[in-house]
PDB file of C-alpha atoms and ligand atoms in Angstrom:
ATOM      1  CA  UNK A  11      -4.024 -13.148  17.682  1.00  0.00           C
ATOM      2  CA  UNK A  12      -1.442 -10.431  17.083  1.00  0.00           C
ATOM      3  CA  UNK A  13      -2.345  -6.766  17.346  1.00  0.00           C
ATOM      4  CA  UNK A  14      -1.714  -4.073  14.798  1.00  0.00           C
ATOM      5  CA  UNK A  15       0.976  -1.379  15.199  1.00  0.00           C
ATOM      6  CA  UNK A  16      -0.815   1.183  17.403  1.00  0.00           C
ATOM      7  CA  UNK A  17       1.654   3.829  18.600  1.00  0.00           C
ATOM      8  CA  UNK A  18       5.252   4.945  19.042  1.00  0.00           C
ATOM      9  CA  UNK A  19       5.950   2.273  21.665  1.00  0.00           C
ATOM     10  CA  UNK A  20       4.987  -0.398  19.127  1.00  0.00           C
ATOM     11  CA  UNK A  21       7.226   1.232  16.507  1.00  0.00           C
ATOM     12  CA  UNK A  22      10.111   1.338  18.998  1.00  0.00           C
ATOM     13  CA  UNK A  23       9.661  -2.385  19.696  1.00  0.00           C
ATOM     14  CA  UNK A  24       9.549  -3.096  15.960  1.00  0.00           C
ATOM     15  CA  UNK A  25      12.787  -1.142  15.403  1.00  0.00           C
ATOM     16  CA  UNK A  26      14.581  -2.810  18.322  1.00  0.00           C
ATOM     17  CA  UNK A  27      13.714  -6.333  17.153  1.00  0.00           C
ATOM     18  CA  UNK A  28      14.499  -5.406  13.537  1.00  0.00           C
ATOM     19  CA  UNK A  29      17.922  -4.022  14.492  1.00  0.00           C
ATOM     20  CA  UNK A  30      18.641  -7.115  16.621  1.00  0.00           C
ATOM     21  CA  UNK A  31      18.458  -9.078  13.363  1.00  0.00           C
ATOM     22  CA  UNK A  32      20.359  -6.557  11.224  1.00  0.00           C
ATOM     23  CA  UNK A  33      23.188  -6.196  13.712  1.00  0.00           C
ATOM     24  CA  UNK A  34      23.527  -9.962  14.195  1.00  0.00           C
ATOM     25  CA  UNK A  35      24.128 -10.479  10.458  1.00  0.00           C
ATOM     26  CA  UNK A  36      27.710  -9.701   9.461  1.00  0.00           C
ATOM     27  CA  UNK A  37      26.794  -9.339   5.792  1.00  0.00           C
ATOM     28  CA  UNK A  38      25.090  -6.014   6.669  1.00  0.00           C
ATOM     29  CA  UNK A  39      25.937  -5.081  10.286  1.00  0.00           C
ATOM     30  CA  UNK A  40      29.350  -3.577   9.365  1.00  0.00           C
ATOM     31  CA  UNK A  41      27.550  -0.776   7.499  1.00  0.00           C
ATOM     32  CA  UNK A  42      25.945   0.316  10.774  1.00  0.00           C
ATOM     33  CA  UNK A  43      28.788  -0.394  13.182  1.00  0.00           C
ATOM     34  CA  UNK A  44      32.016   0.136  11.208  1.00  0.00           C
ATOM     35  CA  UNK A  45      31.058   2.488   8.362  1.00  0.00           C
ATOM     36  CA  UNK A  46      28.295   4.762   9.749  1.00  0.00           C
ATOM     37  CA  UNK A  47      29.252   4.045  13.387  1.00  0.00           C
ATOM     38  CA  UNK A  48      25.683   4.675  14.526  1.00  0.00           C
ATOM     39  CA  UNK A  49      24.814   5.547  18.074  1.00  0.00           C
ATOM     40  CA  UNK A  50      21.646   3.545  18.736  1.00  0.00           C
ATOM     41  CA  UNK A  51      20.435   5.890  21.473  1.00  0.00           C
ATOM     42  CA  UNK A  52      20.388   8.660  18.890  1.00  0.00           C
ATOM     43  CA  UNK A  53      19.322   6.520  15.904  1.00  0.00           C
ATOM     44  CA  UNK A  54      16.204   4.816  17.348  1.00  0.00           C
ATOM     45  CA  UNK A  55      14.224   8.012  18.096  1.00  0.00           C
ATOM     46  CA  UNK A  56      14.875   9.190  14.509  1.00  0.00           C
ATOM     47  CA  UNK A  57      13.615   5.868  13.131  1.00  0.00           C
ATOM     48  CA  UNK A  58      10.550   6.070  15.380  1.00  0.00           C
ATOM     49  CA  UNK A  59       9.824   9.615  14.118  1.00  0.00           C
ATOM     50  CA  UNK A  60      10.198   8.395  10.533  1.00  0.00           C
ATOM     51  CA  UNK A  61       7.780   5.470  10.885  1.00  0.00           C
ATOM     52  CA  UNK A  62       5.401   7.460  13.093  1.00  0.00           C
ATOM     53  CA  UNK A  63       5.147  10.018  10.260  1.00  0.00           C
ATOM     54  CA  UNK A  64       4.522   7.304   7.670  1.00  0.00           C
ATOM     55  CA  UNK A  65       2.033   5.221   9.636  1.00  0.00           C
ATOM     56  CA  UNK A  66       0.265   7.880  11.736  1.00  0.00           C
ATOM     57  CA  UNK A  67       1.001  11.169   9.905  1.00  0.00           C
ATOM     58  CA  UNK A  68       2.628  12.461  13.095  1.00  0.00           C
ATOM     59  CA  UNK A  69       4.752  14.971  11.165  1.00  0.00           C
ATOM     60  CA  UNK A  70       7.701  14.230  13.462  1.00  0.00           C
ATOM     61  CA  UNK A  71      10.270  13.449  10.730  1.00  0.00           C
ATOM     62  CA  UNK A  72      11.379  16.387   8.588  1.00  0.00           C
ATOM     63  CA  UNK A  73      14.681  15.241   7.135  1.00  0.00           C
ATOM     64  CA  UNK A  74      15.587  13.597   3.845  1.00  0.00           C
ATOM     65  CA  UNK A  75      15.947   9.885   4.543  1.00  0.00           C
ATOM     66  CA  UNK A  76      17.704   9.254   1.206  1.00  0.00           C
ATOM     67  CA  UNK A  77      20.669  11.516   1.986  1.00  0.00           C
ATOM     68  CA  UNK A  78      22.382   9.437   4.717  1.00  0.00           C
ATOM     69  CA  UNK A  79      22.086   6.367   2.505  1.00  0.00           C
ATOM     70  CA  UNK A  80      23.676   8.145  -0.479  1.00  0.00           C
ATOM     71  CA  UNK A  81      26.494   9.254   1.857  1.00  0.00           C
ATOM     72  CA  UNK A  82      26.806   5.723   3.181  1.00  0.00           C
ATOM     73  CA  UNK A  83      26.975   4.311  -0.357  1.00  0.00           C
ATOM     74  CA  UNK A  84      29.825   6.694  -1.169  1.00  0.00           C
ATOM     75  CA  UNK A  85      31.785   5.356   1.777  1.00  0.00           C
ATOM     76  CA  UNK A  86      30.977   1.693   1.218  1.00  0.00           C
ATOM     77  CA  UNK A  87      28.818   0.427  -1.690  1.00  0.00           C
ATOM     78  CA  UNK A  88      25.242  -0.608  -0.989  1.00  0.00           C
ATOM     79  CA  UNK A  89      24.663  -3.724  -3.096  1.00  0.00           C
ATOM     80  CA  UNK A  90      21.387  -5.407  -4.116  1.00  0.00           C
ATOM     81  CA  UNK A  91      21.990  -8.137  -1.505  1.00  0.00           C
ATOM     82  CA  UNK A  92      22.050  -5.497   1.259  1.00  0.00           C
ATOM     83  CA  UNK A  93      18.604  -4.259   0.248  1.00  0.00           C
ATOM     84  CA  UNK A  94      17.313  -7.831   0.028  1.00  0.00           C
ATOM     85  CA  UNK A  95      18.631  -8.585   3.522  1.00  0.00           C
ATOM     86  CA  UNK A  96      17.358  -5.302   5.003  1.00  0.00           C
ATOM     87  CA  UNK A  97      13.858  -5.797   3.571  1.00  0.00           C
ATOM     88  CA  UNK A  98      13.780  -9.494   4.478  1.00  0.00           C
ATOM     89  CA  UNK A  99      14.459  -8.744   8.160  1.00  0.00           C
ATOM     90  CA  UNK A 100      12.031  -5.821   8.171  1.00  0.00           C
ATOM     91  CA  UNK A 101       9.157  -7.919   6.814  1.00  0.00           C
ATOM     92  CA  UNK A 102      10.004 -10.900   9.049  1.00  0.00           C
ATOM     93  CA  UNK A 103      10.031  -8.654  12.124  1.00  0.00           C
ATOM     94  CA  UNK A 104       6.703  -6.999  11.252  1.00  0.00           C
ATOM     95  CA  UNK A 105       5.174 -10.444  10.707  1.00  0.00           C
ATOM     96  CA  UNK A 106       6.540 -11.807  14.001  1.00  0.00           C
ATOM     97  CA  UNK A 107       5.067  -8.964  16.061  1.00  0.00           C
ATOM     98  CA  UNK A 108       2.028  -7.466  14.362  1.00  0.00           C
ATOM     99  CA  UNK A 109      -0.836  -7.971  11.993  1.00  0.00           C
ATOM    100  CA  UNK A 110      -3.352  -5.548  10.529  1.00  0.00           C
ATOM    101  CA  UNK A 111      -3.712  -2.519   8.320  1.00  0.00           C
ATOM    102  CA  UNK A 112      -0.710  -0.581   9.687  1.00  0.00           C
ATOM    103  CA  UNK A 113       1.498  -3.673   9.567  1.00  0.00           C
ATOM    104  CA  UNK A 114       0.575  -4.071   5.904  1.00  0.00           C
ATOM    105  CA  UNK A 115       1.236  -0.361   5.261  1.00  0.00           C
ATOM    106  CA  UNK A 116       4.669  -0.656   6.937  1.00  0.00           C
ATOM    107  CA  UNK A 117       5.598  -3.646   4.721  1.00  0.00           C
ATOM    108  CA  UNK A 118       4.405  -1.816   1.596  1.00  0.00           C
ATOM    109  CA  UNK A 119       6.196   1.445   2.350  1.00  0.00           C
ATOM    110  CA  UNK A 120       9.429  -0.310   3.343  1.00  0.00           C
ATOM    111  CA  UNK A 121       9.322  -2.232   0.060  1.00  0.00           C
ATOM    112  CA  UNK A 122       8.685   0.844  -2.089  1.00  0.00           C
ATOM    113  CA  UNK A 123      11.260   3.044  -0.303  1.00  0.00           C
ATOM    114  CA  UNK A 124      13.901   0.290  -0.480  1.00  0.00           C
ATOM    115  CA  UNK A 125      13.205  -0.049  -4.215  1.00  0.00           C
ATOM    116  CA  UNK A 126      13.536   3.706  -4.818  1.00  0.00           C
ATOM    117  CA  UNK A 127      16.676   3.860  -2.668  1.00  0.00           C
ATOM    118  CA  UNK A 128      18.253   1.038  -4.624  1.00  0.00           C
ATOM    119  CA  UNK A 129      17.435   2.746  -7.960  1.00  0.00           C
ATOM    120  CA  UNK A 130      19.000   6.013  -6.726  1.00  0.00           C
ATOM    121  CA  UNK A 131      22.136   4.196  -5.661  1.00  0.00           C
ATOM    122  CA  UNK A 132      22.376   2.378  -9.036  1.00  0.00           C
ATOM    123  CA  UNK A 133      21.950   5.723 -10.845  1.00  0.00           C
ATOM    124  CA  UNK A 134      24.862   7.129  -8.866  1.00  0.00           C
ATOM    125  CA  UNK A 135      27.006   4.175  -9.865  1.00  0.00           C
ATOM    126  CA  UNK A 136      26.165   4.753 -13.569  1.00  0.00           C
ATOM    127  CA  UNK A 137      26.941   8.457 -13.393  1.00  0.00           C
ATOM    128  CA  UNK A 138      30.343   8.054 -11.835  1.00  0.00           C
TER     129      UNK A 138
HETATM  130  C1  HEM B  22      20.673  -1.517   2.196  1.00  0.00           C
HETATM  131  C2  HEM B  22      19.703  -1.149   3.067  1.00  0.00           C
HETATM  132  C3  HEM B  22      19.940  -0.152   4.178  1.00  0.00           C
HETATM  133  C4  HEM B  22      21.062   0.037   4.945  1.00  0.00           C
HETATM  134  C5  HEM B  22      22.372  -0.733   4.923  1.00  0.00           C
HETATM  135  C6  HEM B  22      20.767   1.147   5.841  1.00  0.00           C
HETATM  136  C7  HEM B  22      21.646   1.677   6.759  1.00  0.00           C
HETATM  137  C8  HEM B  22      21.448   2.837   7.464  1.00  0.00           C
HETATM  138  C9  HEM B  22      22.431   3.498   8.265  1.00  0.00           C
HETATM  139  C10 HEM B  22      23.866   3.000   8.492  1.00  0.00           C
HETATM  140  C11 HEM B  22      21.871   4.616   8.767  1.00  0.00           C
HETATM  141  C12 HEM B  22      22.535   5.664   9.667  1.00  0.00           C
HETATM  142  C13 HEM B  22      23.113   6.723   8.786  1.00  0.00           C
HETATM  143  C14 HEM B  22      23.771   7.816   9.594  1.00  0.00           C
HETATM  144  O1  HEM B  22      23.150   8.318  10.536  1.00  0.00           O
HETATM  145  O2  HEM B  22      24.910   8.158   9.270  1.00  0.00           O
HETATM  146  C15 HEM B  22      20.502   4.642   8.307  1.00  0.00           C
HETATM  147  C16 HEM B  22      19.590   5.631   8.630  1.00  0.00           C
HETATM  148  C17 HEM B  22      18.262   5.559   8.325  1.00  0.00           C
HETATM  149  N1  HEM B  22      17.648   4.588   7.553  1.00  0.00           N
HETATM  150 FE1  HEM B  22      18.562   3.133   6.565  1.00  0.00          FE
HETATM  151  N2  HEM B  22      19.494   1.592   5.596  1.00  0.00           N
HETATM  152  C18 HEM B  22      18.948   0.827   4.600  1.00  0.00           C
HETATM  153  C19 HEM B  22      17.697   0.955   4.072  1.00  0.00           C
HETATM  154  C20 HEM B  22      16.703   1.769   4.570  1.00  0.00           C
HETATM  155  C21 HEM B  22      15.338   1.832   4.077  1.00  0.00           C
HETATM  156  C22 HEM B  22      14.794   1.007   2.917  1.00  0.00           C
HETATM  157  C23 HEM B  22      14.683   2.740   4.861  1.00  0.00           C
HETATM  158  C24 HEM B  22      13.251   3.185   4.823  1.00  0.00           C
HETATM  159  C25 HEM B  22      12.235   2.391   4.463  1.00  0.00           C
HETATM  160  C26 HEM B  22      15.638   3.259   5.821  1.00  0.00           C
HETATM  161  C27 HEM B  22      15.365   4.209   6.775  1.00  0.00           C
HETATM  162  C28 HEM B  22      16.315   4.895   7.473  1.00  0.00           C
HETATM  163  C29 HEM B  22      16.045   6.111   8.243  1.00  0.00           C
HETATM  164  C30 HEM B  22      14.699   6.796   8.432  1.00  0.00           C
HETATM  165  C31 HEM B  22      17.274   6.525   8.770  1.00  0.00           C
HETATM  166  C32 HEM B  22      17.537   7.764   9.610  1.00  0.00           C
HETATM  167  C33 HEM B  22      17.853   8.902   8.655  1.00  0.00           C
HETATM  168  C34 HEM B  22      18.118  10.220   9.366  1.00  0.00           C
HETATM  169  O3  HEM B  22      19.042  10.281  10.187  1.00  0.00           O
HETATM  170  O4  HEM B  22      17.369  11.181   9.097  1.00  0.00           O
HETATM  171  N3  HEM B  22      16.846   2.645   5.617  1.00  0.00           N
HETATM  172  N4  HEM B  22      20.279   3.559   7.497  1.00  0.00           N
END
């Protein structure tokens, strides 16, 4: 039986396996590698802080997670298929590694944040 997400090490593992999938898929990887040109050594700790705050109220993430995505969208449009792909890999990765209350919370929050993010991006498009 799989365990639930228990701590930052588990979140780090979740992020690494999730990004393995994202970065192996050319329909979305270019946004990370060519457009945002992320440095994974810098990016992973931020993602861990973000999910640690959501799942365990660690209060380690104090930035606005929407902002970099709005900036990204201005450089290269984020389309509905990107959100579908992102969320699909996130949920698949959670399901492969974990099960329990926190795993369910992670799937729910990822789904709601992705939905809000997509709405914000569509609003921007309409206001151009
Ligand atoms: C179309 C879907 C998405 C794409 C292509 C995407 C891509 C990216 C990229 C390229 C960055 C790095 C930005 C930079 O540092 O310049 C980033 C940062 C981040 N993403 Fe996403 N993302 C997506 C959806 C999401 C969703 C739904 C969430 C949350 C549930 C999320 C959480 C984060 C967080 C926490 C960061 C770090 C923000 C910071 O530096 O404070 N992303 N994303």
